[in-house]
Coordinates of C-alpha atoms and ligand atoms in Angstrom, one line a residue:
X251 CA 97.8 108.1 124.0
X252 CA 101.2 106.6 124.6
X253 CA 102.6 103.0 124.5
X254 CA 103.2 103.2 128.2
X255 CA 99.5 103.8 128.9
X256 CA 98.7 100.5 127.1
X257 CA 100.2 98.5 130.0
X258 CA 103.4 97.3 128.3
X259 CA 106.4 96.5 130.5
X260 CA 109.5 98.6 130.5
X261 CA 111.7 96.3 128.5
X262 CA 109.1 96.2 125.8
X263 CA 108.6 99.9 125.8
X264 CA 112.4 100.2 125.2
X265 CA 111.9 97.9 122.2
X266 CA 109.2 100.2 120.9
X267 CA 111.6 103.2 121.2
X268 CA 114.2 101.1 119.4
X269 CA 111.7 100.7 116.6
X270 CA 111.2 104.5 116.5
X271 CA 107.5 104.4 117.3
X272 CA 106.1 107.3 119.3
X273 CA 102.4 106.9 119.4
X274 CA 100.4 103.7 118.9
X275 CA 98.3 103.3 115.7
X276 CA 94.6 102.8 116.0
X277 CA 94.7 99.0 115.9
X278 CA 97.6 99.0 118.4
X279 CA 95.7 101.2 120.9
X280 CA 92.7 99.0 120.6
X281 CA 94.2 95.6 120.5
X282 CA 97.2 95.7 122.8
X283 CA 95.3 96.1 126.1
X284 CA 92.8 93.4 125.0
X285 CA 95.5 90.9 124.1
X286 CA 97.4 91.7 127.3
X287 CA 94.2 90.9 129.2
X288 CA 94.0 87.5 127.4
X289 CA 91.3 88.2 124.8
X290 CA 91.2 86.3 121.5
X291 CA 90.9 88.6 118.5
X292 CA 90.2 88.3 114.8
X293 CA 91.7 91.4 113.0
X294 CA 89.9 92.1 109.7
X295 CA 91.5 94.4 107.1
X296 CA 94.6 95.5 105.3
X297 CA 98.2 95.5 106.3
X298 CA 100.1 98.7 106.7
X299 CA 98.1 99.6 109.9
X300 CA 100.8 98.5 112.3
X301 CA 99.3 95.1 113.0
X302 CA 102.7 93.4 113.5
X303 CA 103.3 95.4 116.6
X304 CA 99.6 95.1 117.6
X305 CA 100.1 91.4 118.1
X306 CA 103.9 91.3 118.5
X307 CA 104.2 93.7 121.5
X308 CA 101.6 92.0 123.8
X309 CA 103.0 88.6 122.8
X310 CA 106.5 89.6 123.8
X311 CA 105.2 91.4 126.9
X312 CA 103.5 88.2 128.1
X313 CA 106.6 86.1 127.5
X314 CA 109.0 88.5 129.0
X315 CA 110.4 87.3 132.3
X316 CA 108.9 83.8 131.9
X317 CA 110.8 80.5 131.6
X318 CA 112.6 80.0 128.3
X319 CA 111.3 77.8 125.5
X320 CA 109.1 78.1 122.5
X321 CA 106.0 79.9 123.8
X322 CA 104.9 82.2 121.0
X323 CA 104.1 81.0 117.5
X324 CA 103.4 83.3 114.5
X325 CA 102.3 81.6 111.2
X326 CA 102.6 83.6 108.0
X327 CA 102.1 82.6 104.4
X328 CA 105.4 83.7 102.7
X329 CA 109.1 83.8 103.4
X330 CA 109.3 87.5 102.9
X331 CA 106.6 88.1 105.4
X332 CA 108.3 85.7 107.7
X333 CA 111.6 87.6 107.5
X334 CA 109.9 90.9 108.0
X335 CA 107.7 90.0 110.9
X336 CA 110.8 88.4 112.6
X337 CA 112.9 91.5 112.0
X338 CA 110.2 93.7 113.6
X339 CA 109.8 91.4 116.6
X340 CA 113.6 91.2 117.1
X341 CA 113.6 95.0 117.3
X342 CA 110.7 95.0 119.8
X343 CA 112.4 92.2 121.8
X344 CA 115.8 93.8 121.8
X345 CA 115.7 94.8 125.5
X346 CA 113.6 91.9 126.7
X347 CA 116.1 89.0 126.4
X348 CA 113.7 87.0 124.2
X349 CA 114.9 85.2 121.1
X350 CA 112.9 85.2 117.8
X351 CA 113.6 82.5 115.2
X352 CA 112.3 82.0 111.7
X353 CA 111.3 78.8 109.9
X354 CA 110.7 79.1 106.1
X355 CA 111.4 76.9 103.1
X356 CA 114.1 77.3 100.5
X357 CA 117.0 77.3 103.0
X358 CA 118.9 74.5 104.7
X359 CA 116.9 73.1 107.7
X360 CA 120.0 72.7 109.7
X361 CA 120.7 76.5 109.9
X362 CA 117.3 77.0 111.4
X363 CA 117.7 74.0 113.7
X364 CA 120.9 75.3 115.1
X365 CA 119.3 78.7 115.7
X366 CA 116.5 76.9 117.7
X367 CA 119.1 75.1 119.8
X368 CA 120.7 78.4 120.8
X369 CA 117.4 79.4 122.4
X370 CA 113.9 80.2 121.1
X371 CA 111.0 82.0 122.7
X372 CA 109.1 82.9 119.5
X373 CA 109.1 81.3 116.1
X374 CA 107.8 83.1 113.0
X375 CA 107.1 80.3 110.5
X376 CA 105.6 79.3 107.1
X377 CA 103.3 76.3 107.5
X378 CA 105.2 73.8 105.4
X379 CA 108.6 74.3 107.0
X380 CA 107.1 74.4 110.5
X381 CA 105.5 71.0 109.9
X382 CA 108.9 69.7 108.6
X383 CA 110.6 70.8 111.8
X384 CA 107.8 69.4 114.0
X385 CA 108.1 66.0 112.3
X386 CA 111.8 65.9 112.8
X387 CA 111.3 66.9 116.4
X388 CA 113.5 70.0 116.0
X389 CA 110.6 71.9 117.6
X390 CA 107.7 71.1 119.9
X391 CA 104.6 73.3 120.3
X392 CA 103.7 71.9 123.7
X393 CA 104.6 75.0 125.6
X394 CA 103.0 77.5 123.2
X395 CA 100.9 80.1 125.0
X396 CA 100.0 82.3 122.2
X397 CA 99.5 81.7 118.4
X398 CA 99.0 84.3 115.7
X399 CA 97.8 83.3 112.2
X400 CA 98.7 86.2 109.9
X401 CA 97.0 86.7 106.5
X402 CA 94.7 83.7 106.9
X403 CA 93.0 84.3 103.6
X404 CA 96.3 84.3 101.8
X405 CA 97.1 81.0 103.4
X406 CA 93.9 79.7 102.0
X407 CA 94.7 80.9 98.5
X408 CA 98.1 79.3 98.7
X409 CA 96.5 76.0 99.7
X410 CA 97.9 75.9 103.3
X411 CA 94.6 75.2 105.1
X412 CA 95.3 71.5 105.7
X413 CA 98.7 72.4 107.2
X414 CA 97.2 75.1 109.3
X415 CA 94.7 72.6 110.8
X416 CA 97.5 70.1 111.4
X417 CA 99.5 72.8 113.3
X418 CA 96.4 73.8 115.4
X419 CA 95.9 70.2 116.3
X420 CA 99.4 70.0 117.8
X421 CA 98.9 73.1 120.0
X422 CA 98.1 72.8 123.7
X423 CA 94.5 73.3 124.6
X424 CA 95.3 76.2 126.9
X425 CA 96.4 79.0 124.6
X426 CA 95.5 82.4 123.3
X427 CA 94.6 82.7 119.6
X428 CA 94.8 85.7 117.2
X429 CA 93.9 85.6 113.6
X430 CA 94.4 88.3 110.9
X431 CA 92.8 88.3 107.5
X432 CA 91.9 90.9 104.9
X433 CA 88.7 89.0 104.0
X434 CA 86.8 86.1 105.5
X435 CA 86.2 83.4 102.9
X436 CA 84.1 80.5 104.2
X437 CA 87.1 78.2 104.7
X438 CA 88.6 80.8 107.0
X439 CA 85.2 81.2 108.8
X440 CA 85.2 77.4 109.3
X441 CA 88.7 77.5 110.8
X442 CA 87.6 80.2 113.1
X443 CA 84.6 78.2 114.2
X444 CA 86.8 75.2 114.9
X445 CA 89.7 76.9 116.6
X446 CA 88.7 80.4 117.8
X447 CA 85.0 80.2 118.4
X448 CA 84.8 82.9 121.0
X449 CA 87.1 85.4 119.4
X450 CA 86.1 89.1 119.1
X451 CA 86.3 90.7 115.6
X452 CA 88.0 94.0 115.2
X453 CA 88.3 96.1 112.1
X454 CA 91.9 97.0 111.3
X455 CA 93.4 99.7 109.1
X456 CA 90.0 101.5 109.0
X457 CA 88.3 100.7 105.8
X458 CA 87.1 104.2 105.3
X459 CA 90.6 105.5 105.6
X460 CA 91.9 103.3 102.9
X461 CA 88.9 104.3 100.8
X462 CA 89.7 107.9 101.1
X463 CA 93.4 107.7 100.5
X464 CA 93.4 105.4 97.4
X465 CA 92.3 106.7 94.0
X466 CA 91.2 103.8 91.8
X467 CA 91.4 104.2 88.0
X468 CA 90.8 101.8 85.2
X469 CA 92.0 102.1 81.6
X470 CA 90.9 100.0 78.7
X471 CA 94.1 98.6 77.1
X472 CA 94.3 95.7 74.6
X473 CA 96.7 93.0 75.7
X474 CA 99.0 93.7 72.8
X475 CA 99.3 97.4 73.9
X476 CA 99.9 96.9 77.6
X477 CA 103.6 97.0 77.6
X478 CA 103.7 100.2 75.5
X479 CA 101.1 101.7 77.7
X480 CA 103.1 100.8 80.8
X481 CA 106.3 102.2 79.5
X482 CA 104.6 105.5 78.6
X483 CA 103.2 105.7 82.1
X484 CA 106.5 104.9 83.8
X485 CA 108.2 107.6 81.9
X486 CA 106.1 110.1 83.9
X487 CA 106.3 108.4 87.2
X488 CA 109.1 109.6 89.5
X489 CA 108.0 107.6 92.6
X490 CA 107.9 103.9 93.4
X491 CA 105.6 101.8 91.3
X492 CA 104.5 98.3 92.0
X493 CA 103.3 96.4 88.9
X494 CA 101.2 93.3 89.3
X495 CA 101.0 90.4 86.9
X496 CA 99.2 87.1 87.4
X497 CA 101.9 84.6 86.3
X498 CA 105.5 84.1 87.3
X499 CA 106.6 83.7 83.7
X500 CA 104.9 87.0 82.6
X501 CA 106.5 88.6 85.7
X502 CA 110.0 87.7 84.7
X503 CA 109.4 88.7 81.1
X504 CA 107.9 92.1 81.9
X505 CA 110.7 92.8 84.4
X506 CA 113.4 91.9 81.8
X507 CA 111.6 94.0 79.1
X508 CA 111.5 97.0 81.3
X509 CA 115.2 96.6 82.2
X510 CA 116.1 96.3 78.6
X511 CA 114.1 99.5 77.9
X512 CA 116.3 101.3 80.4
X513 CA 114.0 101.5 83.4
X514 CA 115.2 101.0 87.0
X515 CA 113.0 97.9 87.2
X516 CA 113.1 94.3 88.5
X517 CA 110.8 91.4 88.9
X518 CA 109.9 89.3 92.0
X519 CA 108.1 86.0 92.0
X520 CA 108.2 82.6 93.5
X521 CA 110.6 81.0 91.1
X522 CA 113.4 83.2 92.3
X523 CA 115.6 82.0 95.1
X524 CA 115.0 83.4 98.6
X525 CA 118.3 85.3 98.4
X526 CA 117.3 86.9 95.0
X527 CA 113.9 87.9 96.3
X528 CA 115.5 89.4 99.4
X529 CA 118.0 91.4 97.4
X530 CA 115.2 92.6 95.1
X531 CA 113.1 93.7 98.1
X532 CA 116.1 95.6 99.5
X533 CA 116.8 97.3 96.2
X534 CA 113.2 98.4 96.0
X535 CA 113.1 99.6 99.6
X536 CA 116.3 101.6 99.0
X537 CA 115.0 103.1 95.8
X538 CA 117.6 101.5 93.5
X539 CA 114.8 99.7 91.8
X540 CA 111.8 102.0 91.4
X541 CA 109.5 99.8 89.3
X542 CA 108.9 96.4 90.7
X543 CA 107.0 93.8 88.8
X544 CA 105.5 91.2 91.1
X545 CA 103.1 88.3 91.4
X546 CA 100.5 88.5 94.2
X547 CA 102.3 86.0 96.4
X548 CA 105.7 87.6 96.1
X549 CA 104.3 91.1 96.8
X550 CA 103.0 90.0 100.2
X551 CA 106.5 90.5 101.6
X552 CA 107.0 94.1 100.5
X553 CA 107.1 96.4 103.5
X554 CA 107.6 99.7 101.7
X555 CA 105.2 102.4 102.8
X556 CA 105.7 105.0 100.0
X557 CA 104.5 103.1 97.0
X558 CA 102.9 105.9 95.0
X559 CA 101.2 103.8 92.3
X560 CA 100.0 100.3 92.0
X561 CA 99.5 99.1 88.4
X562 CA 97.4 96.1 87.6
X563 CA 99.1 95.1 84.4
X564 CA 97.1 91.9 84.4
X565 CA 93.7 92.4 86.1
X566 CA 93.5 90.5 89.3
X567 CA 91.5 87.2 89.2
X568 CA 89.5 88.0 92.3
X569 CA 88.1 90.9 94.3
X570 CA 90.3 89.9 97.3
X571 CA 93.4 90.1 95.1
X572 CA 92.4 93.5 93.9
X573 CA 91.9 94.7 97.5
X574 CA 95.3 93.3 98.5
X575 CA 97.1 94.8 95.6
X576 CA 95.5 98.3 95.9
X577 CA 96.2 98.2 99.6
X578 CA 100.0 98.3 98.8
X579 CA 99.6 102.0 98.1
X580 CA 98.1 104.7 100.3
X581 CA 99.6 103.1 103.4
X582 CA 100.4 104.8 106.7
X583 CA 97.9 107.5 106.0
X584 CA 99.5 108.6 102.7
X585 CA 97.5 109.1 99.5
X586 CA 98.0 106.5 96.8
X587 CA 96.8 105.5 93.4
X588 CA 95.8 102.3 91.7
X589 CA 95.6 102.0 88.0
X590 CA 94.3 98.9 86.3
X591 CA 94.7 98.0 82.6
X592 CA 91.5 96.3 81.5
X593 CA 91.7 94.2 78.3
X594 CA 88.4 93.1 76.7
X595 CA 88.8 89.6 78.2
X596 CA 89.1 91.2 81.7
X597 CA 86.0 93.3 81.6
X598 CA 83.9 90.9 83.7
X599 CA 86.6 90.8 86.4
X600 CA 86.6 94.6 86.3
X601 CA 82.9 94.8 86.7
X602 CA 83.1 92.9 90.0
X603 CA 85.7 95.4 91.3
X604 CA 83.9 98.5 90.0
X605 CA 80.7 97.4 91.7
X606 CA 82.5 96.8 95.0
X607 CA 84.3 100.2 94.9
X608 CA 81.1 102.0 94.1
X609 CA 79.4 100.3 97.1
X610 CA 77.0 98.5 94.8
X611 CA 76.2 94.8 95.2
X612 CA 78.9 92.8 93.6
X613 CA 77.8 90.9 90.4
X614 CA 78.4 87.2 90.2
X615 CA 82.1 86.6 89.6
X616 CA 83.3 84.9 86.5
X617 CA 83.9 81.3 87.3
X618 CA 87.4 80.7 88.3
X619 CA 88.6 77.5 90.1
X620 CA 89.3 77.8 93.8
X621 CA 88.5 81.5 94.3
X622 CA 86.3 82.7 97.1
X623 CA 85.0 86.2 96.7
X624 CA 83.5 86.5 100.1
X625 CA 80.9 88.9 98.7
X626 CA 77.2 88.6 98.0
X627 CA 76.8 87.3 94.5
X628 CA 73.6 89.0 93.5
X629 CA 73.6 91.8 90.9
X630 CA 71.5 94.9 91.2
X631 CA 71.5 98.5 90.0
X632 CA 72.9 100.1 86.9
X633 CA 75.6 99.1 84.5
X634 CA 79.1 98.9 86.0
X635 CA 81.5 101.5 84.7
X636 CA 84.1 100.3 82.3
X637 CA 86.9 101.7 80.3
X638 CA 88.2 104.9 81.7
X639 CA 86.0 105.0 84.7
X640 CA 87.4 106.8 87.7
X641 CA 86.5 106.2 91.2
X642 CA 88.1 108.7 93.5
X643 CA 86.0 107.8 96.4
X644 CA 85.9 104.1 97.0
X645 CA 83.6 102.9 99.8
X646 CA 84.5 99.4 101.0
Ligands
LIG246 P1 102.5 96.6 109.6 O1 101.0 96.9 109.4 O2 102.7 95.9 110.9 O3 103.1 96.0 108.4 O4 103.2 98.0 109.8 C1 103.3 99.0 108.7 C2 104.5 99.9 108.9 O5 104.2 100.9 110.0 C3 105.8 99.2 109.3 O6 106.8 99.8 108.6 C4 105.9 99.5 110.8 O7 107.3 99.5 111.2 C5 105.3 100.9 110.9 N1 104.7 101.1 112.3 C6 103.9 100.2 113.0 N2 103.5 100.8 114.1 C7 103.9 102.1 114.1 C8 103.8 103.2 115.1 N3 103.1 103.1 116.2 N4 104.4 104.3 114.7 C9 105.1 104.4 113.6 N5 105.3 103.4 112.7 C10 104.7 102.3 113.0

């Protein structure tokens, strides 16, 4: 299987070579011909499977050679993802004469506005900033032919659903829609019903593959002992480790504590400036920072394939967050490990995850405001494992 056999035009194939890709990944081989033929798709599953090229290449292919103007829209939840998706698309478009712009908050609108004026074929945008530009008439969506909604469940978690609906309402009737989501909470289903009713669902990043390559472990650790346990663990970890915490303040504190203890560590969270977050991601990608403490939202932007270990310092508040976090390791077919500290107050959250990993029905989740688990809420079968349970084979 080659990229050429998928039906892509020569300028796009040159972009693929510029990216250094030789053979298409599973999702690319499956999705590219369908998207080129005009199909609407819903891609379900984790990132790390090459989905950016799966939607980016056919989008650019369709726009290549057409009249200039904003014809491709990609909506993403975070600035980091915005920058990364745009960087990838610029590489793919490097021989196609198409220009890819970004629109995300935290930077001066006029910089983005002048980029649009220089020429724009595709915009990769975060919902809030996109709406700001639309309202100021810096952009119009009237010529958009193809729209991609990336990480739809994450947009929901971040409260972007009303903005997404407003954006969809401004799009022309005649267009091709693509949506990607790791899970399908009911609000995402209802968005699909309203805006992509006929779309075909495809599994991306083969669930069984991620199940086989990630080893999930849990350790009972009291809250007061967590930092010590983490430091002991990091002393034995030569590779890259991504450490998740639930709150920005805790993230900053833990990053500082690790730095003070002499670890090559840093923290990334939403209270840092866009520039500081970018510098931090670069340092992590280059290996200058090996231990990165992150919140869920900030971690969405990390595009590093060789994360050897994911540590849940704070237990994630929902099953979807657990799946997203663990999915940061074991990418691109490598093996990976996820280790979660479980304090006594986090046992019920752990039970939900353990049941899911063991393929049992997921018990009713502890009540947390605004969280959709997207899983059956009946409980059956034996006691969930706790403490030092080890699930080497995780079926999900
Ligand atoms: P994504 O799922 O789009 O975030 O891609 C995950 C990583 O795989 C990124 O670093 C991509 O550049 C890389 N990648 C995507 N497609 C291919 C391919 N066909 N061959 C090699 N690497 C790829």
